[in-house]
């Protein structure tokens, strides 16, 4: 009926097909690691290559999961045992690097992020696959652990040798291991020639490159962890990490106890529902999200400055959004339901852990 239009379509078809082929939809593959689902989304490579690359990254995560597990037997368990003995021992390389990073990040956070408080976390029942059914530890146990004051400074590093000077130290890499794992895996992906990818472990991610000619669009979770608050666009190389009280928790006598422990009180941190940070490397973003959660609505700004963060969103337990102006510029909110408090700008100071950005 419309011969001219048909001819035009026939002429256009190869052109449309070529452009569709040159910009295929990103491919997502998925596996389990660190007790969570890991999604690897890649753009600009074939399905076959995506599957090969996923197999390599899955293997990386399996090794890291074993090395850093806080309660299964493995290298971290061995280090924790030897740290109690007050004599030098040689450090497994996979643990040494996290001890050094942990020391730096802990100091920068004013020890709110403190991976030496594993005994406290264990006493709260979070060194188990399912914390449901646990109850708070007796207050005397918490007081005793606070008094022993385990810190990363209680671990001496001399070359490849470690020595513990406080038997209360028990390492728990739960607040930054996944971030460091994502950093290592992103380096591996780059070595494998992948330039455009998102590596997402249970909602925490690092994105490199872009989605064809568009930036990656990343959803930011709301305070319940179930819905979406808004989104940010990310291109180049950036990590987005969230710490929330909805993650691991148990209910005892009608009260909810979550897994982010304030080392000043020995109890789950109060005042914050979730914190999201954007930062170049994932390990610093991961540690900072945990530290700022503990710092809470009144202190997050100072701690963020000390940790070299430039984009922070904190949702307090009343639902108010606290953020710095640069974050406000990037965050596309889905609605205007929440009160917003904007902090002074965060400056551009160097990042603790930044030198480890290229592991
Ligand atoms: P994240 O989800 O990254 O905020 O990490 C929370 C996990 O880090 C918890 O499940 C604990 O294993 C560990 N953790 C809890 N409190 C702290 C703390 N104050 N410093 C370091 N690690 C912590
Ligand atoms: Mg963290």
Short mmCIF file of C-alpha atoms and ligand atoms in Angstrom, two decimals:
data_model
loop_
_atom_site.label_atom_id
_atom_site.label_comp_id
_atom_site.label_asym_id
_atom_site.label_seq_id
_atom_site.Cartn_x
_atom_site.Cartn_y
_atom_site.Cartn_z
CA UNK A 1 0.00 0.00 0.00
CA UNK A 2 2.84 2.39 0.78
CA UNK A 3 5.63 1.23 -1.52
CA UNK A 4 7.87 4.26 -0.88
CA UNK A 5 7.69 3.78 2.89
CA UNK A 6 8.43 0.06 2.51
CA UNK A 7 11.47 0.80 0.38
CA UNK A 8 12.69 3.34 2.91
CA UNK A 9 12.30 0.77 5.70
CA UNK A 10 14.25 -1.79 3.69
CA UNK A 11 17.03 0.74 3.18
CA UNK A 12 17.04 1.71 6.86
CA UNK A 13 16.89 -1.81 8.24
CA UNK A 14 20.58 -2.72 7.79
CA UNK A 15 21.51 0.60 9.38
CA UNK A 16 19.27 -0.04 12.40
CA UNK A 17 20.58 -3.58 12.74
CA UNK A 18 24.19 -2.40 12.64
CA UNK A 19 23.61 0.16 15.34
CA UNK A 20 21.69 -2.36 17.48
CA UNK A 21 24.57 -4.84 17.10
CA UNK A 22 27.22 -2.27 17.98
CA UNK A 23 25.27 -1.40 21.15
CA UNK A 24 24.07 -4.72 22.57
CA UNK A 25 22.29 -4.80 25.89
CA UNK A 26 24.60 -5.36 28.88
CA UNK A 27 24.95 -8.99 29.99
CA UNK A 28 24.52 -9.95 33.66
CA UNK A 29 25.86 -13.13 35.20
CA UNK A 30 25.42 -14.12 38.83
CA UNK A 31 27.05 -16.23 41.54
CA UNK A 32 27.13 -16.58 45.33
CA UNK A 33 30.01 -15.20 47.44
CA UNK A 34 30.45 -13.57 50.87
CA UNK A 35 27.02 -14.93 51.76
CA UNK A 36 25.37 -12.75 49.13
CA UNK A 37 24.54 -12.75 45.43
CA UNK A 38 27.19 -11.17 43.25
CA UNK A 39 26.05 -9.75 39.90
CA UNK A 40 28.58 -9.04 37.19
CA UNK A 41 27.16 -6.84 34.44
CA UNK A 42 29.33 -6.23 31.40
CA UNK A 43 28.85 -4.17 28.32
CA UNK A 44 30.60 -4.40 24.95
CA UNK A 45 31.68 -8.07 25.08
CA UNK A 46 30.08 -11.30 23.84
CA UNK A 47 28.01 -13.68 25.96
CA UNK A 48 30.72 -16.34 25.63
CA UNK A 49 33.44 -13.95 26.84
CA UNK A 50 31.17 -12.74 29.66
CA UNK A 51 30.81 -16.32 30.89
CA UNK A 52 34.59 -16.94 30.76
CA UNK A 53 35.26 -13.75 32.67
CA UNK A 54 32.59 -14.59 35.26
CA UNK A 55 34.19 -17.98 35.92
CA UNK A 56 37.53 -16.26 36.67
CA UNK A 57 35.93 -13.69 38.99
CA UNK A 58 33.84 -16.31 40.75
CA UNK A 59 37.04 -18.23 41.49
CA UNK A 60 38.62 -15.04 42.95
CA UNK A 61 35.63 -14.54 45.23
CA UNK A 62 35.66 -18.17 46.39
CA UNK A 63 39.31 -17.78 47.45
CA UNK A 64 38.70 -14.48 49.24
CA UNK A 65 35.61 -15.86 50.95
CA UNK A 66 37.68 -18.73 52.34
CA UNK A 67 40.64 -16.52 53.37
CA UNK A 68 38.59 -13.86 55.18
CA UNK A 69 35.74 -15.83 56.68
CA UNK A 70 35.18 -14.65 60.26
CA UNK A 71 34.04 -17.95 61.76
CA UNK A 72 34.73 -20.84 59.33
CA UNK A 73 38.24 -22.36 59.73
CA UNK A 74 40.79 -20.76 57.38
CA UNK A 75 43.63 -18.19 57.26
CA UNK A 76 41.79 -15.54 59.29
CA UNK A 77 40.91 -18.07 62.00
CA UNK A 78 44.58 -19.05 62.23
CA UNK A 79 45.71 -15.42 62.49
CA UNK A 80 43.12 -14.74 65.18
CA UNK A 81 44.41 -17.69 67.19
CA UNK A 82 48.07 -16.65 66.88
CA UNK A 83 47.37 -12.97 67.67
CA UNK A 84 46.38 -14.05 71.19
CA UNK A 85 49.79 -15.61 71.90
CA UNK A 86 51.97 -12.48 72.15
CA UNK A 87 54.71 -13.90 69.92
CA UNK A 88 55.64 -13.16 66.31
CA UNK A 89 54.33 -15.27 63.44
CA UNK A 90 54.36 -14.97 59.67
CA UNK A 91 51.29 -13.42 58.12
CA UNK A 92 49.35 -14.97 55.25
CA UNK A 93 49.61 -12.35 52.44
CA UNK A 94 45.82 -12.26 51.95
CA UNK A 95 45.42 -11.22 55.60
CA UNK A 96 48.42 -8.88 55.85
CA UNK A 97 47.10 -6.51 53.21
CA UNK A 98 43.76 -6.17 55.01
CA UNK A 99 45.45 -5.64 58.37
CA UNK A 100 47.47 -2.74 56.91
CA UNK A 101 44.42 -1.22 55.23
CA UNK A 102 42.32 -1.83 58.35
CA UNK A 103 44.84 0.07 60.50
CA UNK A 104 44.79 3.10 58.17
CA UNK A 105 41.02 3.19 57.76
CA UNK A 106 40.39 2.61 61.45
CA UNK A 107 42.63 5.52 62.45
CA UNK A 108 41.00 7.79 59.86
CA UNK A 109 37.54 6.91 61.23
CA UNK A 110 38.56 7.73 64.82
CA UNK A 111 38.27 3.93 65.45
CA UNK A 112 34.51 3.89 64.82
CA UNK A 113 35.38 1.46 62.04
CA UNK A 114 37.32 -1.05 64.12
CA UNK A 115 37.90 -4.51 62.61
CA UNK A 116 39.59 -5.63 65.86
CA UNK A 117 36.23 -5.91 67.72
CA UNK A 118 35.45 -9.42 66.42
CA UNK A 119 34.85 -10.72 69.97
CA UNK A 120 32.18 -8.10 70.50
CA UNK A 121 30.53 -8.94 67.18
CA UNK A 122 30.75 -12.63 68.05
CA UNK A 123 29.19 -12.00 71.49
CA UNK A 124 26.25 -10.35 69.75
CA UNK A 125 25.71 -13.58 67.78
CA UNK A 126 26.76 -12.23 64.39
CA UNK A 127 29.48 -14.81 63.85
CA UNK A 128 26.92 -17.30 62.66
CA UNK A 129 25.14 -17.91 59.38
CA UNK A 130 21.79 -16.98 60.84
CA UNK A 131 21.65 -14.60 63.83
CA UNK A 132 17.89 -15.22 64.31
CA UNK A 133 17.13 -16.55 67.78
CA UNK A 134 20.10 -14.83 69.42
CA UNK A 135 19.81 -12.61 72.46
CA UNK A 136 21.96 -9.64 73.54
CA UNK A 137 25.11 -10.58 75.49
CA UNK A 138 25.13 -9.87 79.26
CA UNK A 139 26.06 -6.22 79.96
CA UNK A 140 29.07 -7.41 82.04
CA UNK A 141 30.51 -9.14 78.98
CA UNK A 142 30.13 -5.96 76.93
CA UNK A 143 31.71 -3.88 79.72
CA UNK A 144 34.64 -6.31 79.94
CA UNK A 145 35.29 -6.15 76.19
CA UNK A 146 35.08 -2.34 76.18
CA UNK A 147 37.54 -2.19 79.03
CA UNK A 148 40.00 -4.44 77.14
CA UNK A 149 39.66 -1.95 74.25
CA UNK A 150 40.86 -4.04 71.28
CA UNK A 151 42.30 -1.87 68.51
CA UNK A 152 44.12 -2.36 65.22
CA UNK A 153 47.07 -0.60 66.93
CA UNK A 154 47.38 -3.72 69.12
CA UNK A 155 48.71 -5.60 66.07
CA UNK A 156 52.39 -4.96 65.26
CA UNK A 157 53.40 -5.46 61.66
CA UNK A 158 57.10 -5.96 60.98
CA UNK A 159 57.69 -6.85 57.33
CA UNK A 160 55.81 -10.10 56.87
CA UNK A 161 55.58 -10.78 60.59
CA UNK A 162 52.66 -10.06 62.89
CA UNK A 163 52.45 -9.92 66.66
CA UNK A 164 49.45 -9.26 68.85
CA UNK A 165 49.69 -7.38 72.13
CA UNK A 166 46.07 -7.53 73.28
CA UNK A 167 44.37 -10.92 73.60
CA UNK A 168 40.98 -9.22 73.22
CA UNK A 169 41.75 -8.56 69.53
CA UNK A 170 39.77 -10.69 67.13
CA UNK A 171 39.76 -9.61 63.49
CA UNK A 172 36.48 -9.34 61.61
CA UNK A 173 36.72 -8.11 58.02
CA UNK A 174 32.93 -7.93 57.56
CA UNK A 175 32.87 -4.14 57.17
CA UNK A 176 35.48 -3.83 54.38
CA UNK A 177 36.43 -7.29 53.05
CA UNK A 178 33.73 -7.26 50.39
CA UNK A 179 34.91 -3.80 49.27
CA UNK A 180 38.50 -4.94 48.97
CA UNK A 181 37.37 -8.09 47.16
CA UNK A 182 35.47 -5.95 44.66
CA UNK A 183 38.58 -3.76 44.15
CA UNK A 184 40.74 -6.82 43.45
CA UNK A 185 38.16 -8.33 41.12
CA UNK A 186 37.81 -5.04 39.18
CA UNK A 187 41.58 -5.00 38.66
CA UNK A 188 41.35 -8.58 37.42
CA UNK A 189 38.50 -7.65 35.06
CA UNK A 190 40.59 -4.82 33.62
CA UNK A 191 43.50 -7.25 33.10
CA UNK A 192 41.10 -9.54 31.25
CA UNK A 193 40.30 -6.64 28.91
CA UNK A 194 36.86 -5.78 30.33
CA UNK A 195 36.42 -2.01 30.21
CA UNK A 196 32.72 -1.59 30.98
CA UNK A 197 31.31 -3.42 33.97
CA UNK A 198 29.46 -3.27 37.26
CA UNK A 199 30.48 -5.69 39.96
CA UNK A 200 27.66 -5.72 42.48
CA UNK A 201 27.82 -7.72 45.73
CA UNK A 202 24.43 -7.57 47.46
CA UNK A 203 23.81 -3.95 46.40
CA UNK A 204 27.38 -2.70 47.02
CA UNK A 205 29.26 -2.14 43.82
CA UNK A 206 32.05 -0.68 41.76
CA UNK A 207 31.33 0.42 38.20
CA UNK A 208 33.89 1.01 35.45
CA UNK A 209 33.43 2.49 31.98
CA UNK A 210 29.88 3.04 30.86
CA UNK A 211 26.79 1.40 29.46
CA UNK A 212 27.46 2.03 25.77
CA UNK A 213 27.13 5.77 25.25
CA UNK A 214 25.31 6.31 28.54
CA UNK A 215 26.57 6.35 32.14
CA UNK A 216 25.61 3.46 34.39
CA UNK A 217 22.51 4.34 36.39
CA UNK A 218 22.70 3.04 39.96
CA UNK A 219 19.65 2.72 42.20
CA UNK A 220 20.10 3.96 45.77
CA UNK A 221 18.23 1.91 48.36
CA UNK A 222 15.78 3.52 50.77
CA UNK A 223 16.11 3.22 54.56
CA UNK A 224 14.22 -0.09 54.65
CA UNK A 225 16.65 -1.65 52.18
CA UNK A 226 13.66 -2.97 50.23
CA UNK A 227 12.70 -0.01 48.05
CA UNK A 228 14.47 2.57 45.93
CA UNK A 229 15.08 6.12 47.16
CA UNK A 230 16.55 7.45 43.94
CA UNK A 231 19.50 7.00 41.62
CA UNK A 232 22.92 8.33 40.70
CA UNK A 233 24.70 8.21 37.36
CA UNK A 234 28.18 6.77 37.43
CA UNK A 235 30.76 6.62 34.68
CA UNK A 236 34.52 6.20 34.67
CA UNK A 237 35.32 4.32 37.83
CA UNK A 238 33.35 4.70 41.02
CA UNK A 239 32.01 2.62 43.91
CA UNK A 240 28.62 2.90 45.63
CA UNK A 241 28.36 1.32 49.09
CA UNK A 242 25.50 1.26 51.58
CA UNK A 243 25.43 0.16 55.21
CA UNK A 244 21.96 -0.40 56.65
CA UNK A 245 20.40 -1.63 59.87
CA UNK A 246 18.06 -3.88 57.82
CA UNK A 247 20.88 -6.23 56.81
CA UNK A 248 21.83 -8.73 59.55
CA UNK A 249 19.78 -8.54 62.73
CA UNK A 250 17.74 -10.46 65.26
CA UNK A 251 14.64 -9.64 67.29
CA UNK A 252 14.68 -10.18 71.04
CA UNK A 253 11.71 -9.34 73.26
CA UNK A 254 10.24 -7.23 70.48
CA UNK A 255 13.41 -5.15 69.90
CA UNK A 256 15.57 -5.34 66.80
CA UNK A 257 19.33 -5.64 67.26
CA UNK A 258 21.42 -5.10 64.11
CA UNK A 259 24.99 -5.99 63.20
CA UNK A 260 26.78 -2.61 63.10
CA UNK A 261 28.31 -2.25 66.54
CA UNK A 262 29.37 1.08 68.04
CA UNK A 263 32.80 0.38 69.59
CA UNK A 264 32.22 3.25 72.07
CA UNK A 265 29.17 1.60 73.66
CA UNK A 266 29.47 -2.05 72.62
CA UNK A 267 25.85 -1.94 71.42
CA UNK A 268 24.34 -1.70 67.92
CA UNK A 269 24.75 1.90 66.71
CA UNK A 270 21.70 4.13 67.09
CA UNK A 271 20.35 7.16 65.24
CA UNK A 272 21.03 5.95 61.67
CA UNK A 273 18.95 3.82 59.31
CA UNK A 274 21.40 3.71 56.39
CA UNK A 275 24.42 5.42 54.85
CA UNK A 276 25.41 5.47 51.19
CA UNK A 277 28.79 6.74 50.00
CA UNK A 278 30.22 7.15 46.52
CA UNK A 279 33.97 6.87 46.29
CA UNK A 280 36.63 5.84 43.85
CA UNK A 281 37.81 2.64 45.50
CA UNK A 282 35.44 0.15 47.03
CA UNK A 283 37.42 -0.71 50.17
CA UNK A 284 37.43 2.89 51.45
CA UNK A 285 33.74 3.28 50.50
CA UNK A 286 32.86 0.09 52.40
CA UNK A 287 34.76 1.07 55.56
CA UNK A 288 33.40 4.62 55.42
CA UNK A 289 29.76 3.54 55.02
CA UNK A 290 30.11 1.47 58.21
CA UNK A 291 31.99 4.22 60.11
CA UNK A 292 29.52 6.97 59.13
CA UNK A 293 26.59 4.76 60.11
CA UNK A 294 28.09 4.59 63.61
CA UNK A 295 29.03 8.30 63.63
CA UNK A 296 25.33 9.10 63.08
CA UNK A 297 23.50 12.28 62.04
CA UNK A 298 25.54 14.57 64.34
CA UNK A 299 29.07 13.32 63.66
CA UNK A 300 29.09 11.87 60.14
CA UNK A 301 30.39 15.05 58.55
CA UNK A 302 33.64 15.21 60.55
CA UNK A 303 34.32 11.50 60.08
CA UNK A 304 33.57 11.73 56.32
CA UNK A 305 36.08 14.58 56.05
CA UNK A 306 38.75 12.61 57.89
CA UNK A 307 38.14 9.59 55.67
CA UNK A 308 38.40 11.67 52.49
CA UNK A 309 34.80 11.05 51.40
CA UNK A 310 33.22 13.46 48.92
CA UNK A 311 29.70 12.09 48.43
CA UNK A 312 27.67 10.99 51.43
CA UNK A 313 23.98 10.35 52.09
CA UNK A 314 22.86 9.41 55.61
CA UNK A 315 19.23 8.56 56.37
CA UNK A 316 18.60 8.98 60.09
CA UNK A 317 16.15 6.92 62.09
CA UNK A 318 13.50 9.65 61.71
CA UNK A 319 13.76 9.49 57.91
CA UNK A 320 15.62 12.79 57.40
CA UNK A 321 18.18 12.74 54.58
CA UNK A 322 21.55 14.24 55.50
CA UNK A 323 23.95 14.90 52.62
CA UNK A 324 26.67 17.17 51.38
CA UNK A 325 25.94 19.59 48.50
CA UNK A 326 27.92 17.56 45.92
CA UNK A 327 25.85 14.46 46.77
CA UNK A 328 22.63 16.44 46.54
CA UNK A 329 23.63 17.49 43.01
CA UNK A 330 24.10 13.88 41.93
CA UNK A 331 21.20 12.21 43.69
CA UNK A 332 17.99 12.00 41.63
CA UNK A 333 15.29 11.42 44.25
CA UNK A 334 12.16 9.50 43.23
CA UNK A 335 9.97 11.78 45.36
CA UNK A 336 10.13 14.67 47.81
CA UNK A 337 8.76 12.79 50.80
CA UNK A 338 11.80 13.16 53.05
CA UNK A 339 13.03 16.22 54.95
CA UNK A 340 16.56 17.09 53.78
CA UNK A 341 19.50 18.57 55.69
CA UNK A 342 22.46 19.75 53.63
CA UNK A 343 25.89 19.90 55.31
CA UNK A 344 28.74 22.26 54.41
CA UNK A 345 30.81 21.01 51.45
CA UNK A 346 33.21 18.12 51.98
CA UNK A 347 36.68 18.95 50.78
CA UNK A 348 39.07 17.19 48.49
CA UNK A 349 41.54 15.80 51.00
CA UNK A 350 43.55 12.68 50.12
CA UNK A 351 41.91 9.31 50.75
CA UNK A 352 43.22 6.93 53.40
CA UNK A 353 43.64 3.60 51.65
CA UNK A 354 43.85 5.43 48.31
CA UNK A 355 47.42 4.26 47.73
CA UNK A 356 46.06 0.72 47.79
CA UNK A 357 43.63 1.56 45.07
CA UNK A 358 45.60 -0.41 42.50
CA UNK A 359 46.26 -3.65 44.29
P1 LIG B 1 28.82 -3.27 56.65
O1 LIG B 1 27.61 -4.03 56.17
O2 LIG B 1 29.85 -3.04 55.58
O3 LIG B 1 28.46 -2.01 57.35
O4 LIG B 1 29.59 -4.19 57.69
C1 LIG B 1 28.97 -4.70 58.83
C2 LIG B 1 29.78 -5.87 59.35
O5 LIG B 1 31.04 -5.37 59.83
C3 LIG B 1 29.16 -6.57 60.53
O6 LIG B 1 28.38 -7.68 60.13
C4 LIG B 1 30.37 -7.00 61.35
O7 LIG B 1 30.89 -8.21 60.83
C5 LIG B 1 31.36 -5.90 61.09
N1 LIG B 1 31.30 -4.77 62.05
C6 LIG B 1 30.29 -4.42 62.88
N2 LIG B 1 30.60 -3.30 63.57
C7 LIG B 1 31.84 -2.93 63.16
C8 LIG B 1 32.72 -1.87 63.50
N3 LIG B 1 32.39 -0.92 64.39
N4 LIG B 1 33.93 -1.81 62.88
C9 LIG B 1 34.29 -2.75 61.98
N5 LIG B 1 33.51 -3.78 61.63
C10 LIG B 1 32.30 -3.87 62.20
MG1 LIG B 2 31.13 -1.52 55.18
#
